[in-house]
Short mmCIF file of N, CA, C and O in Angstrom, two decimals:
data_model
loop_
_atom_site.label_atom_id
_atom_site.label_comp_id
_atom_site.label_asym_id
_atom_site.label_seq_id
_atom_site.Cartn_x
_atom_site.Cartn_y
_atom_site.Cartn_z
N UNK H 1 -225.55 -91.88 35.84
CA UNK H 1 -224.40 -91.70 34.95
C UNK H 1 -224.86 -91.84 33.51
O UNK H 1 -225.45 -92.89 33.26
N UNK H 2 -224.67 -90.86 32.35
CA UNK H 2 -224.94 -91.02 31.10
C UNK H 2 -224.14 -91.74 30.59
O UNK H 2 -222.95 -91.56 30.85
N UNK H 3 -224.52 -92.77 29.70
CA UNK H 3 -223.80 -93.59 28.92
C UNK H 3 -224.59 -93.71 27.76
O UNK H 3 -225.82 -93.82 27.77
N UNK H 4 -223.59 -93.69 26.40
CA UNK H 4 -223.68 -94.10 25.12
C UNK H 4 -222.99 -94.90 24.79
O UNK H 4 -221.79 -94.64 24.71
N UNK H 5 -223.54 -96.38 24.44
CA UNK H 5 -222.46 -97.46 24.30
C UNK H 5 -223.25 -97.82 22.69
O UNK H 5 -224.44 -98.14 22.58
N UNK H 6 -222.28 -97.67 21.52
CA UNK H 6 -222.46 -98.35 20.43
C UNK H 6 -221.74 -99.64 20.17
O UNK H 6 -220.66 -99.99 20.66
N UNK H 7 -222.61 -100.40 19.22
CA UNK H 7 -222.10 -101.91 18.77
C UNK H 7 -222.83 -102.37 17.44
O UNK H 7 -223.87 -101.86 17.01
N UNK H 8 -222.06 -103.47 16.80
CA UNK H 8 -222.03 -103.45 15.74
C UNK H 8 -221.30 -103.53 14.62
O UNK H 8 -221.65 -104.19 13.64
N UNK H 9 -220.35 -102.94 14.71
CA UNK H 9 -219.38 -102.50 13.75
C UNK H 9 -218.65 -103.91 14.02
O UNK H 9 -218.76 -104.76 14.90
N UNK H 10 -217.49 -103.70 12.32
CA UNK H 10 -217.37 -105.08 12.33
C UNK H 10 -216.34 -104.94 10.77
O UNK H 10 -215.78 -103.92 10.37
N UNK H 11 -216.33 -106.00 10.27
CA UNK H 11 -215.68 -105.78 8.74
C UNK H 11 -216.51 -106.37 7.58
O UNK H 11 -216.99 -107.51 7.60
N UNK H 12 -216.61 -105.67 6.80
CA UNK H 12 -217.79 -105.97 5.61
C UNK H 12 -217.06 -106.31 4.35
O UNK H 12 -215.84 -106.31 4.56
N UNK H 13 -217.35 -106.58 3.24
CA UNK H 13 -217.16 -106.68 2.13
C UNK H 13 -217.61 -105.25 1.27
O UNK H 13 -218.66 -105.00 1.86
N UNK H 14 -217.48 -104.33 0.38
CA UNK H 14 -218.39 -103.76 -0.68
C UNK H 14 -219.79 -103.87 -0.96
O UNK H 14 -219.95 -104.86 -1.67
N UNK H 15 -220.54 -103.46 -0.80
CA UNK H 15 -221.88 -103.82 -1.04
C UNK H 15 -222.30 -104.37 0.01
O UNK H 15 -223.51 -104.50 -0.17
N UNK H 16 -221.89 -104.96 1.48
CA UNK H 16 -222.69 -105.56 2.02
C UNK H 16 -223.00 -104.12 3.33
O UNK H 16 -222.59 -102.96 3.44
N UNK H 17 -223.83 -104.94 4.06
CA UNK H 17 -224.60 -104.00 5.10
C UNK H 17 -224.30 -104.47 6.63
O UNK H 17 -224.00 -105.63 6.90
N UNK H 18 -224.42 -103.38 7.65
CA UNK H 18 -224.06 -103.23 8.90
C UNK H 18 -225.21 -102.58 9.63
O UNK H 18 -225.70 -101.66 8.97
N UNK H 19 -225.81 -102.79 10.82
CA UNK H 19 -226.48 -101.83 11.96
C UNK H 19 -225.55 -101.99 13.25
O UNK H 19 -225.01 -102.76 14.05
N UNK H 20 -225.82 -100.50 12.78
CA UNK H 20 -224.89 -100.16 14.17
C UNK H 20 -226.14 -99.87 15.34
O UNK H 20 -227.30 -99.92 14.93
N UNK H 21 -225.89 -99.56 16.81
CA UNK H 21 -226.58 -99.47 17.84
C UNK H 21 -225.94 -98.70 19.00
O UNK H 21 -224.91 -98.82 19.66
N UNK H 22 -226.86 -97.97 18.97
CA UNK H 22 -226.33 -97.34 20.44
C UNK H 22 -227.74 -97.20 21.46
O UNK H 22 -228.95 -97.07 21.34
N UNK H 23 -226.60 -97.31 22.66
CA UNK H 23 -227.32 -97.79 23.91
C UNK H 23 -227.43 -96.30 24.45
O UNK H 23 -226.52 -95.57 24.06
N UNK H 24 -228.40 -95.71 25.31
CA UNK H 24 -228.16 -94.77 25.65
C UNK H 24 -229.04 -95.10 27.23
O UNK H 24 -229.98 -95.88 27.34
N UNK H 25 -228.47 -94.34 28.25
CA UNK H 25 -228.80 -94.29 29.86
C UNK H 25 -228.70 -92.66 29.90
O UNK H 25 -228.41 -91.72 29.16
N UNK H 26 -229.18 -92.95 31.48
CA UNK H 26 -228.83 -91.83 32.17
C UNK H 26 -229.22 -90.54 31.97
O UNK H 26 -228.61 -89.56 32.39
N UNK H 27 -230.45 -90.52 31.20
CA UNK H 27 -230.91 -89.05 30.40
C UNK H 27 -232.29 -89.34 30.22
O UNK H 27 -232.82 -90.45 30.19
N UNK H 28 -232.97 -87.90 30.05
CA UNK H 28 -234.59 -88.43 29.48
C UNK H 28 -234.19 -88.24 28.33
O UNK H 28 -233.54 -87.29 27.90
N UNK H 29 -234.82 -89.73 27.43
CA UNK H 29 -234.21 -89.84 26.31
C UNK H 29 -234.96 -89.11 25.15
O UNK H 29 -234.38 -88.58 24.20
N UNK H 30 -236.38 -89.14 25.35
CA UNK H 30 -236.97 -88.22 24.39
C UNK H 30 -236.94 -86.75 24.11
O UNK H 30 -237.55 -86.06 23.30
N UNK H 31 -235.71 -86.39 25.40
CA UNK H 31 -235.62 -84.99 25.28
C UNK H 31 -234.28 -84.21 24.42
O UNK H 31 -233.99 -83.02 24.48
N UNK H 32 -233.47 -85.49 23.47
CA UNK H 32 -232.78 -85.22 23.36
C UNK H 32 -232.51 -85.99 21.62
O UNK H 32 -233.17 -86.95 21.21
N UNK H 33 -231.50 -85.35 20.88
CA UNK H 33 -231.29 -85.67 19.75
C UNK H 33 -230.54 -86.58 19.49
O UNK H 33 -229.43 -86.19 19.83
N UNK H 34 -230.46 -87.74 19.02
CA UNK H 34 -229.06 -88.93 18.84
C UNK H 34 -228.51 -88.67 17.07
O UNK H 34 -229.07 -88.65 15.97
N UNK H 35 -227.42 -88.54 17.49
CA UNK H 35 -226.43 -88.29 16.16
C UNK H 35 -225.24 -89.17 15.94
O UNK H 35 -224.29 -89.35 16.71
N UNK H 36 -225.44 -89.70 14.72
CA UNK H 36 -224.26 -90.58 13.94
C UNK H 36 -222.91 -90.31 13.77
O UNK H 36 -222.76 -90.53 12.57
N UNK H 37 -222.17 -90.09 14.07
CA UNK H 37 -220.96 -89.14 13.69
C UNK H 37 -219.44 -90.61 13.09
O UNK H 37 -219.29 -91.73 13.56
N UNK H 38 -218.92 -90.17 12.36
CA UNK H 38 -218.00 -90.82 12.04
C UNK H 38 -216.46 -90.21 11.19
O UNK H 38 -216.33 -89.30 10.37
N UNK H 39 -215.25 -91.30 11.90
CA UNK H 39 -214.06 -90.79 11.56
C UNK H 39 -213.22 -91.75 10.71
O UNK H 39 -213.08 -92.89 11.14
N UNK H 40 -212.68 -91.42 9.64
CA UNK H 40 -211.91 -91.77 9.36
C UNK H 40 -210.55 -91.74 8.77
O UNK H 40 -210.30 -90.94 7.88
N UNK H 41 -209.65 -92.58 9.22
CA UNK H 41 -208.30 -92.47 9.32
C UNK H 41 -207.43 -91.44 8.53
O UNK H 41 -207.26 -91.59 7.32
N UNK H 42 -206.95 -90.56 9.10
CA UNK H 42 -206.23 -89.63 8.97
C UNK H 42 -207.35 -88.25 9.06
O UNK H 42 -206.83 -87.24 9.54
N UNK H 43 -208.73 -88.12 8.67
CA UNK H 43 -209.86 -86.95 8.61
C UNK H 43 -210.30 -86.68 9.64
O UNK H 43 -210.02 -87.41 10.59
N UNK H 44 -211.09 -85.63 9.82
CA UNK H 44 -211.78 -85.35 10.48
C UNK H 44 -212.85 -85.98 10.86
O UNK H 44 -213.38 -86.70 10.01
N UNK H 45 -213.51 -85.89 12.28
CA UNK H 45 -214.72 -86.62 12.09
C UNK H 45 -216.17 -85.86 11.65
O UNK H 45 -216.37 -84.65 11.78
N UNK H 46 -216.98 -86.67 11.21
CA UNK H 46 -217.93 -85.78 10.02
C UNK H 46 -219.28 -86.29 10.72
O UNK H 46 -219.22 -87.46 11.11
N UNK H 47 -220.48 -85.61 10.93
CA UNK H 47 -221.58 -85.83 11.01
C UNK H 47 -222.53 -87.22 9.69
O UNK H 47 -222.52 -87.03 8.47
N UNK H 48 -223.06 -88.20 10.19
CA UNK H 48 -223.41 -88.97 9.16
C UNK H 48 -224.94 -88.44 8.98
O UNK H 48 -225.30 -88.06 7.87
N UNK H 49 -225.73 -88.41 9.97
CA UNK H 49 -226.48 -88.20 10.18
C UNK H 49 -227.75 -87.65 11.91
O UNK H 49 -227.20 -87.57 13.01
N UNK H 50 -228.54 -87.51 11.84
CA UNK H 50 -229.28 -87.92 13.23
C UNK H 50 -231.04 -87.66 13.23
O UNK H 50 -231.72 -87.15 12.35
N UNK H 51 -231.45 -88.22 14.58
CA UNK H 51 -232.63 -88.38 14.65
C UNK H 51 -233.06 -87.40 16.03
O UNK H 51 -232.25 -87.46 16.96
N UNK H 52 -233.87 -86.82 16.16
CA UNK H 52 -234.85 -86.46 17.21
C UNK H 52 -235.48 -87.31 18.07
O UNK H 52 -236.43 -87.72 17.41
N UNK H 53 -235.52 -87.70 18.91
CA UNK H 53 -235.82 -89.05 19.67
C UNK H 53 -237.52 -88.62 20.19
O UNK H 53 -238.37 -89.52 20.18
N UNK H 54 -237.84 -87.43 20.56
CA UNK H 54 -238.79 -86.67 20.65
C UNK H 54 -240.21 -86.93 19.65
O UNK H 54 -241.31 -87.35 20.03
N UNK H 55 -239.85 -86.59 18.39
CA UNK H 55 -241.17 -86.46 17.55
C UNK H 55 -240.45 -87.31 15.88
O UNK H 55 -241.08 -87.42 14.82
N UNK H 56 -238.91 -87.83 16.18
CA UNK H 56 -239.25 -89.01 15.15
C UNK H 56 -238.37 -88.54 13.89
O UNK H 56 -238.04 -89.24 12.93
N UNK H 57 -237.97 -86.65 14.21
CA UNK H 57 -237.10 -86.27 12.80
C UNK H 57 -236.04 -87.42 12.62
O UNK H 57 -235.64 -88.31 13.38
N UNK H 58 -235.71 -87.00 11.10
CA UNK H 58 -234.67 -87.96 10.73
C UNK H 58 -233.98 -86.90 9.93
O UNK H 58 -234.69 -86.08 9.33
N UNK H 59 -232.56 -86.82 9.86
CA UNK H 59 -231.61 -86.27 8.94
C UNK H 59 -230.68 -86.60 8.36
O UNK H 59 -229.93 -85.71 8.77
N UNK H 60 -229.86 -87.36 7.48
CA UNK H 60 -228.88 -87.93 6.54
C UNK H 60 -228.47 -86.75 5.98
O UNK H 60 -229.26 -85.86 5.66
N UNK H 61 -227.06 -86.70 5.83
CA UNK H 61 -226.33 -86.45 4.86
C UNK H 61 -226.41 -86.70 3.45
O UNK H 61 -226.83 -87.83 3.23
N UNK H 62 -226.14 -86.01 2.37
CA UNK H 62 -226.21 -86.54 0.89
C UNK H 62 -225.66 -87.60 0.98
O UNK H 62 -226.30 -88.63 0.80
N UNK H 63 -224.01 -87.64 1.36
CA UNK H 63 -223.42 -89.01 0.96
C UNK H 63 -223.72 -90.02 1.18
O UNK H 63 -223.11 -90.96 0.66
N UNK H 64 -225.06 -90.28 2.29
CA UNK H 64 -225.15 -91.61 2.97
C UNK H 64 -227.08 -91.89 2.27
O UNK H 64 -227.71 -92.94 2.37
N UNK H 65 -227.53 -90.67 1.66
CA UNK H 65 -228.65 -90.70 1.77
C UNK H 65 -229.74 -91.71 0.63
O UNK H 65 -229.94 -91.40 -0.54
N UNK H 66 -230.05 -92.35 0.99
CA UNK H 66 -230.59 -93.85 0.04
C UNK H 66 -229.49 -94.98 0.58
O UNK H 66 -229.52 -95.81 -0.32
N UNK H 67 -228.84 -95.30 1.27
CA UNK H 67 -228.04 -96.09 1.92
C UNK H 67 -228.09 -96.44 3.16
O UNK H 67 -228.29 -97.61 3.50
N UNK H 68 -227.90 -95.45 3.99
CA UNK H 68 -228.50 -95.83 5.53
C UNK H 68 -229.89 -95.40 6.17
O UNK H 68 -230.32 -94.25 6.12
N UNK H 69 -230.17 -95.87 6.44
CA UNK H 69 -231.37 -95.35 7.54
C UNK H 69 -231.25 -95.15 9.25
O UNK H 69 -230.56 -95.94 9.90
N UNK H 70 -232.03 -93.95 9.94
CA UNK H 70 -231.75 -94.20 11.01
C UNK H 70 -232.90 -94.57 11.53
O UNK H 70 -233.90 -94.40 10.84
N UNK H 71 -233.06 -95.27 13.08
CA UNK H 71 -234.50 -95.53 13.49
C UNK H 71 -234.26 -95.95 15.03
O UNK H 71 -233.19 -96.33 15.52
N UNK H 72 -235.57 -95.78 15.72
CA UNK H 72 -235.33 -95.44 17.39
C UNK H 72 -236.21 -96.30 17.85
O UNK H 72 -237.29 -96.46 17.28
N UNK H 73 -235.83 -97.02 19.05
CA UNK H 73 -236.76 -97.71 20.14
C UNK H 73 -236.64 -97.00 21.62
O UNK H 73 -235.88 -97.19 22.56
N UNK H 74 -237.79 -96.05 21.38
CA UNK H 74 -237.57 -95.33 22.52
C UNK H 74 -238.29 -96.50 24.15
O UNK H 74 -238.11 -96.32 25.35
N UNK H 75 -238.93 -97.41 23.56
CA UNK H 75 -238.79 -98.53 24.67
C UNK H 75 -237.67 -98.62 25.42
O UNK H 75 -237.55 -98.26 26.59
N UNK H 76 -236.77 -99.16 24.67
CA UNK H 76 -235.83 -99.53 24.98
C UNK H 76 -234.23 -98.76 24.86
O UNK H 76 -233.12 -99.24 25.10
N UNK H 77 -234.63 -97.32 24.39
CA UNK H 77 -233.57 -96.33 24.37
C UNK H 77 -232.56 -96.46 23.84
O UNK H 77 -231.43 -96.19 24.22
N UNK H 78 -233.12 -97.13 22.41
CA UNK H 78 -232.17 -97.22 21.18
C UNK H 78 -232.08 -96.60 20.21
O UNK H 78 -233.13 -96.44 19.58
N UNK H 79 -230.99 -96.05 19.72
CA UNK H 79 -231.25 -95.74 18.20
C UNK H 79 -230.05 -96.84 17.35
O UNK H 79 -229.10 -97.44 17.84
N UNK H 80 -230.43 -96.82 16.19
CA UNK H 80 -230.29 -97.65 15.13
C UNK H 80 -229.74 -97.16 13.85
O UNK H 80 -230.34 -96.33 13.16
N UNK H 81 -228.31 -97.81 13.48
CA UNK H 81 -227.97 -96.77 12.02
C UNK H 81 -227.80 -98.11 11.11
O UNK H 81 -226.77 -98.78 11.15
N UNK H 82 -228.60 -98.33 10.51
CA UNK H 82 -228.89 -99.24 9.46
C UNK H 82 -228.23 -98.50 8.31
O UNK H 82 -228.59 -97.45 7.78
N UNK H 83 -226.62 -99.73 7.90
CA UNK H 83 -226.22 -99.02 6.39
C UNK H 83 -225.78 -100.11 5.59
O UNK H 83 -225.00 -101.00 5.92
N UNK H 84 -226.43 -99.93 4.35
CA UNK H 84 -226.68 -100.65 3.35
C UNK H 84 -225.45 -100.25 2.06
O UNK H 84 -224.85 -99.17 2.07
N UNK H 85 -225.28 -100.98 1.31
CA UNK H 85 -224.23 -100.71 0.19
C UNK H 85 -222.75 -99.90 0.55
O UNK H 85 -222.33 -98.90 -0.04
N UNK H 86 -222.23 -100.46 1.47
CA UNK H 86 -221.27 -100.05 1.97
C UNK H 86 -220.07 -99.82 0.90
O UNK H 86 -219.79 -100.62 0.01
N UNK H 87 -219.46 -98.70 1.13
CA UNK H 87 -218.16 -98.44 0.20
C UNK H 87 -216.94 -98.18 1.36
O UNK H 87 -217.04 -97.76 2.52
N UNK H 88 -215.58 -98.68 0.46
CA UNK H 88 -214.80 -98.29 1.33
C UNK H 88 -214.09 -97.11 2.01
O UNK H 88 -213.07 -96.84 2.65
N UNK H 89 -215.45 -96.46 1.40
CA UNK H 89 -215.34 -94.49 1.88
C UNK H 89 -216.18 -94.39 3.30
O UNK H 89 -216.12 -93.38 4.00
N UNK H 90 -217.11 -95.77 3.70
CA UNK H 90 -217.60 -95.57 5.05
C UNK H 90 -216.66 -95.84 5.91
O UNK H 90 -216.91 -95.43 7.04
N UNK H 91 -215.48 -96.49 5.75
CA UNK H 91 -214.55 -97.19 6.79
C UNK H 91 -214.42 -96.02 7.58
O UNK H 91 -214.08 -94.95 7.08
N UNK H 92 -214.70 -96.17 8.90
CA UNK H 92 -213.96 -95.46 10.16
C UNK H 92 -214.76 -95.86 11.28
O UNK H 92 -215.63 -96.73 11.31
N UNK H 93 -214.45 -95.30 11.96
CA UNK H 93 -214.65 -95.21 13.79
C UNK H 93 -216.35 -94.31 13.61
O UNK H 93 -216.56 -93.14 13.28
N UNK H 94 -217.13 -95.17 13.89
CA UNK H 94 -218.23 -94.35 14.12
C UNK H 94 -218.97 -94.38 15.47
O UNK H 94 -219.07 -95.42 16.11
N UNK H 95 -219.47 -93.24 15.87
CA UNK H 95 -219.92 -92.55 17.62
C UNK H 95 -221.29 -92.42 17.12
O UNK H 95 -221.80 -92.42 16.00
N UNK H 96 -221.64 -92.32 18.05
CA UNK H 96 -223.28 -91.70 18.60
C UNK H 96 -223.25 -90.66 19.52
O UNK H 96 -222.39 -90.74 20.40
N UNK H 97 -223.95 -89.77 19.52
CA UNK H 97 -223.85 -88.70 20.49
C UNK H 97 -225.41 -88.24 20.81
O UNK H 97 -226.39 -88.25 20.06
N UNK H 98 -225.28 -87.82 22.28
CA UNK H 98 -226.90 -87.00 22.57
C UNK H 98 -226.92 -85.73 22.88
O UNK H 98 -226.46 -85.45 23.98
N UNK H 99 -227.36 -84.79 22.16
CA UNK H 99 -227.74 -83.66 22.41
C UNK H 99 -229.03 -83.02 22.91
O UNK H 99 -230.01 -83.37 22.25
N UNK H 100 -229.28 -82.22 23.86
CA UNK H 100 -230.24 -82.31 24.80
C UNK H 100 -231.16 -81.20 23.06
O UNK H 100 -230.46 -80.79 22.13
N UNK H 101 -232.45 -81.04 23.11
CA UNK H 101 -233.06 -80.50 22.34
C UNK H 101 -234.10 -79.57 22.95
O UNK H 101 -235.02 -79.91 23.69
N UNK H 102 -233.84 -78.43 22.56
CA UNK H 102 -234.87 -76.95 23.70
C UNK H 102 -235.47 -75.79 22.27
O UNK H 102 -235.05 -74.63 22.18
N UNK H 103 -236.35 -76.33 21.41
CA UNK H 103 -237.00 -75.92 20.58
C UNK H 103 -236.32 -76.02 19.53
O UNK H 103 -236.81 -75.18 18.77
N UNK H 104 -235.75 -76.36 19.17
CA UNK H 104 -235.45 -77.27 17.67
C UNK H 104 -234.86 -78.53 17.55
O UNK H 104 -234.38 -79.08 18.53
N UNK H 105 -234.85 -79.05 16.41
CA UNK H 105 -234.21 -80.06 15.66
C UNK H 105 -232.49 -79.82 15.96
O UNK H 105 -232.00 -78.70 15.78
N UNK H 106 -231.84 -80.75 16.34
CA UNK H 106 -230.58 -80.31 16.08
C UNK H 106 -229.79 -80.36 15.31
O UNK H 106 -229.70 -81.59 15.36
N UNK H 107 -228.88 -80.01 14.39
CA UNK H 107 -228.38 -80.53 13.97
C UNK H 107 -226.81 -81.12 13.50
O UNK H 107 -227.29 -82.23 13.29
N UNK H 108 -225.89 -81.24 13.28
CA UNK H 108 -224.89 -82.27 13.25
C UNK H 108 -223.29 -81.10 13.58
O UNK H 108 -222.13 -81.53 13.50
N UNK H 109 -223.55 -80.11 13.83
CA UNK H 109 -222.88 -79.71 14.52
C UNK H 109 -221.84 -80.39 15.96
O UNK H 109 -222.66 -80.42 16.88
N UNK H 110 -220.87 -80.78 16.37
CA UNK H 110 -220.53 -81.60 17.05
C UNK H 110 -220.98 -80.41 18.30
O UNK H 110 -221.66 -81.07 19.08
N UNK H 111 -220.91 -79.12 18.78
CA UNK H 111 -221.01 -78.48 19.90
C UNK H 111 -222.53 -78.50 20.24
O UNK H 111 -222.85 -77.91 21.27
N UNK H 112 -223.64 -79.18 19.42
CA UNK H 112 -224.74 -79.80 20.04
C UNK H 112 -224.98 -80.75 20.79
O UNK H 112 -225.93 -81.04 21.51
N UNK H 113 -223.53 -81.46 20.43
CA UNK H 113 -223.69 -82.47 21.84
C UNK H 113 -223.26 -82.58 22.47
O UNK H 113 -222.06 -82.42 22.28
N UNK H 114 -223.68 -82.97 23.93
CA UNK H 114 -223.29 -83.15 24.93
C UNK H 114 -222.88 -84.46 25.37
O UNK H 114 -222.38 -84.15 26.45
N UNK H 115 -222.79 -85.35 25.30
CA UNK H 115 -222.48 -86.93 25.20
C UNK H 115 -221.81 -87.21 24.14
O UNK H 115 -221.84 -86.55 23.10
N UNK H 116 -221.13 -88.28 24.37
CA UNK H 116 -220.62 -89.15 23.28
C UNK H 116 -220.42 -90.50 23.55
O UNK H 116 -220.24 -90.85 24.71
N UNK H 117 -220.45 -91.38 22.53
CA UNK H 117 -219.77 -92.66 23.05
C UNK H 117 -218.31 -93.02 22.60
O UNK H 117 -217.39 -92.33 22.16
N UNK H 118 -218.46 -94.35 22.87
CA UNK H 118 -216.42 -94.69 22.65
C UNK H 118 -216.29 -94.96 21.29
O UNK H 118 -215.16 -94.87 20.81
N UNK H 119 -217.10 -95.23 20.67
CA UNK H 119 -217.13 -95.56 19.19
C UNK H 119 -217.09 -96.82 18.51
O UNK H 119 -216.64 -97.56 19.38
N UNK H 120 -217.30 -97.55 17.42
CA UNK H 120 -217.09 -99.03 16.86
C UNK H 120 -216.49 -98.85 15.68
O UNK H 120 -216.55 -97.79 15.07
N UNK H 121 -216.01 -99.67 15.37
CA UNK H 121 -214.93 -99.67 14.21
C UNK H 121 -215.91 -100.27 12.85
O UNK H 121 -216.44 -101.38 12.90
N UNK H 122 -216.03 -99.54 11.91
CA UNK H 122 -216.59 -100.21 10.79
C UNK H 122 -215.53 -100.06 9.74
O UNK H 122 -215.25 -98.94 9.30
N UNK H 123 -214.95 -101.11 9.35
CA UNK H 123 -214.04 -101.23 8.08
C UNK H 123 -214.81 -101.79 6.66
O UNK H 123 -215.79 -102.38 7.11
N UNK H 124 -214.84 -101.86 5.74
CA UNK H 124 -215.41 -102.15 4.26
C UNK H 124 -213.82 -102.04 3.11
O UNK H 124 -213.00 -101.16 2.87
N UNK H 125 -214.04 -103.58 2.64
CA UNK H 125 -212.51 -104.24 2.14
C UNK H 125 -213.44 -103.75 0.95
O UNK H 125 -214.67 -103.62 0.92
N UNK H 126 -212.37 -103.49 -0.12
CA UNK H 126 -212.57 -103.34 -1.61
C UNK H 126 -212.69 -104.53 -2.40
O UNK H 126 -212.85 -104.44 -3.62
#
């Protein structure tokens, strides 16, 4: 059974920092892309970023880019969204998703993935 379980999320202050985590099963994990995705209240949900679990790509968005980082323990079939200087424009529901990868990079398109998880709540007070 595939599972993506993220954790982490939580309530921050302005400026302070969060890692989020997602767990991933049930898949060969290096064959596939893990992506950040996040919603918030009342919007759409928006691609933050993602990684290639394969050979190590990394991709950010402008808005997040010098702020978060992403990073993988393919030991242990993690990826990692390390975000720093939080504004209260990150607040929402943020997912992880896996998209299987068959000669490219993927990218943040939501119909690249095939998985998702349930999501964690990251709020940031003004």
């Amino acid at each position: 059974e595939v599972q993506l379980v993220e954790s982490g999320g939580g309530l921050v202050q302005t400026g302070g920092s969060l890692r989020l985590s997602c767990a991933a099963s049930g898949f060969t994990f290096h064959d596939y892309a893990i992506g950040w995705f996040r919603q918030a209240p009342g919007k759409e949900r928006e691609g933050v970023g993602c990684t290639s679990v394969g050979d190590g790509f990394t991709y950010l968005v402008d808005s997040v880019k010098g702020r978060f980082t992403i990073s993988s323990d393919n030991a242990k079939n993690m990826v990692y969204l390390q975000m720093n200087s939080l504004t209260p424009e990150d607040t929402g529901v943020y997912y992880c998703a896996a998209g299987y990868e068959l000669g490219r990079h993927a990218g943040l398109g939501e119909d690249e993935y095939d998985y998702w998880g349930q999501g964690t709540q990251v709020t940031v007070s003004s």
